mmCIF file of C-alpha atoms and ligand atoms in Angstrom:
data_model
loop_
_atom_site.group_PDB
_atom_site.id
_atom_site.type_symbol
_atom_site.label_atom_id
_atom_site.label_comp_id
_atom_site.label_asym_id
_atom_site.label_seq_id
_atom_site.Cartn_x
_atom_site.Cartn_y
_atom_site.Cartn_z
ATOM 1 C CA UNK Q 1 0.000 0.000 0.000
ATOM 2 C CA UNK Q 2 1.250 3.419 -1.081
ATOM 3 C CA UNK Q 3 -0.080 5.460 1.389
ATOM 4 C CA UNK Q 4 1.421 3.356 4.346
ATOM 5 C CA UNK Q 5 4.663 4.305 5.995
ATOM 6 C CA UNK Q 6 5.351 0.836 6.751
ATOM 7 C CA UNK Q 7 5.098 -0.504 3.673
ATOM 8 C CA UNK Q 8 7.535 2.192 2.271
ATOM 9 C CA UNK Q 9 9.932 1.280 4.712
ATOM 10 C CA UNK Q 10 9.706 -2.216 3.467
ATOM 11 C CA UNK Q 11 9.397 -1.476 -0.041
ATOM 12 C CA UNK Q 12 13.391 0.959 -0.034
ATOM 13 C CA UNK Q 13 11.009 3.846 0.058
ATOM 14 C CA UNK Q 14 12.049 5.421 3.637
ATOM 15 C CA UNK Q 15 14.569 4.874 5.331
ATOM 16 C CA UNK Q 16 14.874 3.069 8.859
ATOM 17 C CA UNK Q 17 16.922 1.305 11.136
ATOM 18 C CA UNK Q 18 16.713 -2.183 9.673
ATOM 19 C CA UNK Q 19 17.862 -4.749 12.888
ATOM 20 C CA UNK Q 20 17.430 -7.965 10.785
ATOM 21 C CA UNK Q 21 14.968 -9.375 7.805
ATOM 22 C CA UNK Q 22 14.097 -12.353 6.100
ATOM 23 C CA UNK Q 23 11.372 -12.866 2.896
ATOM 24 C CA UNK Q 24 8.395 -12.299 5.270
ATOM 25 C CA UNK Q 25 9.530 -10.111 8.240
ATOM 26 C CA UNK Q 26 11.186 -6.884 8.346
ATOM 27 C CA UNK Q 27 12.382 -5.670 12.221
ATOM 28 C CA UNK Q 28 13.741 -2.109 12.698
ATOM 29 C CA UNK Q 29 13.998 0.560 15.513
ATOM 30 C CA UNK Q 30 11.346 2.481 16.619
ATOM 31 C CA UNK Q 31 12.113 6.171 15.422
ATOM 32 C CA UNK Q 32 10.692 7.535 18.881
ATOM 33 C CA UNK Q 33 12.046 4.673 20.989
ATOM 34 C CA UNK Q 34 10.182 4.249 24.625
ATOM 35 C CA UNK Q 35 13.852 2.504 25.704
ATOM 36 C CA UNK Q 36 16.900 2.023 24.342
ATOM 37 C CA UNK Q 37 16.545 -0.485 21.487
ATOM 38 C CA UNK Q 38 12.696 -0.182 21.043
ATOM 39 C CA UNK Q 39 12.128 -2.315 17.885
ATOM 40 C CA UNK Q 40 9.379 -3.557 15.540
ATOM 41 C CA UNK Q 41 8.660 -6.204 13.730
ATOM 42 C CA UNK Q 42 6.090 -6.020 10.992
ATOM 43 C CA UNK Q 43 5.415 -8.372 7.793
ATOM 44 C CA UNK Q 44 6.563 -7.280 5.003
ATOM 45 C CA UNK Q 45 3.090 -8.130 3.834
ATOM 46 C CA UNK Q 46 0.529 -5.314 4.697
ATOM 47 C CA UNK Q 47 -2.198 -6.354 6.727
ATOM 48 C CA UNK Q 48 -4.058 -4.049 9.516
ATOM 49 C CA UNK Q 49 -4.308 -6.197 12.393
ATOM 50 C CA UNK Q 50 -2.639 -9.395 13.502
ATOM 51 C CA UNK Q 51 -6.467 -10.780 11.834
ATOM 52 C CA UNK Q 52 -5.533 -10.224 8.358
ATOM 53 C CA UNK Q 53 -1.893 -11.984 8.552
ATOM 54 C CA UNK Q 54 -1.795 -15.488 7.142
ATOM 55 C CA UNK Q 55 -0.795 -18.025 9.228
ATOM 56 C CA UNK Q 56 2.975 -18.408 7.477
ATOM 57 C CA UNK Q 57 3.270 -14.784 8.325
ATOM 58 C CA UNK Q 58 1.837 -15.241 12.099
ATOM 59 C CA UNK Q 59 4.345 -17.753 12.557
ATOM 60 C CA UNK Q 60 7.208 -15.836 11.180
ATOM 61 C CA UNK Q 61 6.966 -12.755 12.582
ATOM 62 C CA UNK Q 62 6.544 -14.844 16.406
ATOM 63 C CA UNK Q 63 9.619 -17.028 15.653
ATOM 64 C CA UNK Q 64 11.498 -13.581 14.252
ATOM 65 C CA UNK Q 65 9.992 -11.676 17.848
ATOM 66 C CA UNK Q 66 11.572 -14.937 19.696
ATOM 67 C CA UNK Q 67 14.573 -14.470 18.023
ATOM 68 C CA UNK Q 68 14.969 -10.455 18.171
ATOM 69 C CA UNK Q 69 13.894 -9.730 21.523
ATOM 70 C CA UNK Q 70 16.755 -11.164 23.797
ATOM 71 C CA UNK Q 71 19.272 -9.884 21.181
ATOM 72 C CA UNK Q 72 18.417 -6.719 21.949
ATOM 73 C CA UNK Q 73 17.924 -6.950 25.322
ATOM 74 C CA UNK Q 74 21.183 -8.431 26.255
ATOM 75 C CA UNK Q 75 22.701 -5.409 23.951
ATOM 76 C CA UNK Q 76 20.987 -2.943 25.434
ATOM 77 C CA UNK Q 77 22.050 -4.551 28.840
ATOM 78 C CA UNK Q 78 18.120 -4.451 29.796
ATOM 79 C CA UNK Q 79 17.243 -7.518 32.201
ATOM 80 C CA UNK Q 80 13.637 -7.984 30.643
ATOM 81 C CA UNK Q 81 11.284 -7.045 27.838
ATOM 82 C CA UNK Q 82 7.725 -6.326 26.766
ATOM 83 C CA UNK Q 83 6.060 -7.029 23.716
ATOM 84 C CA UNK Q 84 3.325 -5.323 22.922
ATOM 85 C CA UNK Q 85 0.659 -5.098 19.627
ATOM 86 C CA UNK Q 86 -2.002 -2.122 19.780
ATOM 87 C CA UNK Q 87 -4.905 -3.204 17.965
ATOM 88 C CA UNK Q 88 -7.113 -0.696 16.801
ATOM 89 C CA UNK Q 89 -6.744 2.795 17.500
ATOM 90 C CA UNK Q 90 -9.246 2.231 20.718
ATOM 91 C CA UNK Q 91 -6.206 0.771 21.669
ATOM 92 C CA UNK Q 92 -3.387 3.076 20.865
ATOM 93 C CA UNK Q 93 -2.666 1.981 17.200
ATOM 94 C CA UNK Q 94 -1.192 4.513 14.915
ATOM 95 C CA UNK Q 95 0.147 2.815 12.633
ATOM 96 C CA UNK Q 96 -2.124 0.558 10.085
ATOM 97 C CA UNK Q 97 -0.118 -1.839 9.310
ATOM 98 C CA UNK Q 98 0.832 -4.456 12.120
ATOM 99 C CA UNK Q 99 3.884 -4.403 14.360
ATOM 100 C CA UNK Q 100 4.488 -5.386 17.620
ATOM 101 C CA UNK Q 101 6.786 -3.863 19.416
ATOM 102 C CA UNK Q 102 9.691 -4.765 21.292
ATOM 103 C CA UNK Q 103 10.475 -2.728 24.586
ATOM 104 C CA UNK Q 104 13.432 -3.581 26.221
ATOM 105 C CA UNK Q 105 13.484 -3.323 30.308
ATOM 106 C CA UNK Q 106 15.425 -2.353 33.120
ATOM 107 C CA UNK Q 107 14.866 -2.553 37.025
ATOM 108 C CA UNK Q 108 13.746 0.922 37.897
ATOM 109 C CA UNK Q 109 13.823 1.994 34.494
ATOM 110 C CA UNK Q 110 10.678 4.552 35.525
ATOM 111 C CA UNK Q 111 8.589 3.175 32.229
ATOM 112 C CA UNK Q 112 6.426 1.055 34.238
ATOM 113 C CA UNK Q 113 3.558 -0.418 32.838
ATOM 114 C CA UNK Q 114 0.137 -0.913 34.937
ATOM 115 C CA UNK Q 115 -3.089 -1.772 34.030
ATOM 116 C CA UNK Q 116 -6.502 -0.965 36.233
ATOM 117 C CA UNK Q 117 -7.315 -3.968 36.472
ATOM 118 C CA UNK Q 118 -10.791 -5.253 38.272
ATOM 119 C CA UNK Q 119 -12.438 -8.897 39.361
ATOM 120 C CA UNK Q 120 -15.908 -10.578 38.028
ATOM 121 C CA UNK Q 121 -18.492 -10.170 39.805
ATOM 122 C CA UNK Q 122 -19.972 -13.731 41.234
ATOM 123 C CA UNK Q 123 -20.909 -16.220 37.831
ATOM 124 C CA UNK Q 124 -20.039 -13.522 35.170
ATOM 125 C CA UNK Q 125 -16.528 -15.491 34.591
ATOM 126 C CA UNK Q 126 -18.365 -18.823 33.623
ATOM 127 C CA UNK Q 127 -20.921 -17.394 31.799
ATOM 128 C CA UNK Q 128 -18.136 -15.006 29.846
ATOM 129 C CA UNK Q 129 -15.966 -17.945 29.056
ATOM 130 C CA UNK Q 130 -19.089 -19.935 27.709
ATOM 131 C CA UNK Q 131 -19.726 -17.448 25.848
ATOM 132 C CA UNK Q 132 -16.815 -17.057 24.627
ATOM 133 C CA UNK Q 133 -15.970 -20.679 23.902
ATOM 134 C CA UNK Q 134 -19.387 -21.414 22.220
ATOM 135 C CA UNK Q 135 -18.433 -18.436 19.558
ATOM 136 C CA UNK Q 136 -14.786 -20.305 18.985
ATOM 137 C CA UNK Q 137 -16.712 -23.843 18.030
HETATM 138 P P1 AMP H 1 1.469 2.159 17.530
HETATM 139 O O1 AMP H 1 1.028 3.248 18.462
HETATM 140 O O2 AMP H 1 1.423 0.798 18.158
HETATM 141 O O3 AMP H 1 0.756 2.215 16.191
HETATM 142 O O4 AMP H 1 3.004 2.429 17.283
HETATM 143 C C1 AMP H 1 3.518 3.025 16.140
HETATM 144 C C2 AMP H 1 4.999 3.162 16.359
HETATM 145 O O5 AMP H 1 5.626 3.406 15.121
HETATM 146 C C3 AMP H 1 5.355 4.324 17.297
HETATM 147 O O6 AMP H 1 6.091 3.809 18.410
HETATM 148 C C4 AMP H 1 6.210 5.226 16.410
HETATM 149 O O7 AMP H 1 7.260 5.843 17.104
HETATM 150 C C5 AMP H 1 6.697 4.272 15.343
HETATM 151 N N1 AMP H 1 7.021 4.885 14.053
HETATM 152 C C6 AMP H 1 6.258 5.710 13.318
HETATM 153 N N2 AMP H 1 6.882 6.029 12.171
HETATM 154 C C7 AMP H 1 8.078 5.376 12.185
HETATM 155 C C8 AMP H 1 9.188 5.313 11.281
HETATM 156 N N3 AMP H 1 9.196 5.979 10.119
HETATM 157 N N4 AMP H 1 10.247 4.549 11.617
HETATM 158 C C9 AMP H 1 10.253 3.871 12.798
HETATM 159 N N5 AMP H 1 9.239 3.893 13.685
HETATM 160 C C10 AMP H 1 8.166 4.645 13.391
HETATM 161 ZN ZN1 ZN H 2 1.540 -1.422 5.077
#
C-alpha cells in the first residue's frame, strides 16, 4: 500500500533502522524509541491487524519476535522485555499496518507499565468464558 509508511519502509522507500529481515519479516527501531533499542517487527506483507496476517506470516513474525527480543535486550544490557501489539486505535494503534513492538526493560527503568485492572463479579466469569468458547466452536 502506497499510502502506508510501513510498507515504504519495506518497499526501499524510507529509510529506517533495519535490525534484521528475512522474505516475510522486516524488524527495525522504533524512530521515537520508549527505551533504548525499542524495535518492531512487521510483515513485510501489509495487513491491519494481527487478523488479516496469514498463518505463514503469524508464525514468522513470532519465531522472528523470539529471536529479536533477547538480542536486543542483552545489547541494550536491559534484564527484561515487553512485547506489545495495539490493535485498533481504541487501543493506541497509529500505525495501520501491524507491528508489535519490542520494549526492552530495566529494574527501575521509571517506564512502568500498569493496568486498572478489576475482578468478576460472582458467575459472570463462567458465563463469559461460555460465551466465549461457544463463539470459537
Ligand atoms: P502504535 O502506536 O502501536 O501504532 O506504534 C507506532 C509506532 O511506530 C510508534 O512507536 C512510532 O514511534 C513508530 N514509528 C512511526 N513512524 C516510524 C518510522 N518511520 N520509523 C520507525 N518507527 C516509526
Ligand atoms: Zn503497510
Amino acid at each position: 500500500m502506497s499510502d502506508c509508511i510501513f510498507c515504504r519502509i519495506v518497499a526501499g522507500n524510507l529509510p529506517c533502522w533495519k535490525v534484521w529481515e528475512d522474505a516475510l519479516v522486516l524488524a527495525f527501531l522504533d524512530i521515537n524509541p520508549v527505551a533504548e533499542g525499542h524495535t518492531l517487527v512487521i510483515p513485510k506483507a501489509h495487513a491491519r491487524d494481527i487478523t488479516g496476517m496469514t498463518r505463514e506470516d503469524l508464525a514468522a513474525v513470532t519465531a522472528a519476535l523470539a529471536r529479536i527480543a533477547p538480542v536486543v535486550t542483552d545489547l541494550v544490557g536491559a534484564e527484561g522485555f515487553n512485547l506489545l501489539n495495539n490493535c485498533g486505535c481504541v487501543a493506541g494503534q497509529v500505525v495501520e499496518h501491524v507491528h508489535f513492538h519490542i520494549i526492552p526493560r530495566k529494574e527501575a527503568d521509571g517506564r512502568g507499565y500498569r493496568w486498572i485492572t478489576s475482578t468478576y463479579p460472582e458467575g459472570r466469569g463462567d458465563q463469559l468464558a461460555a460465551r466465549i468458547a461457544g463463539a470459537l466452536s
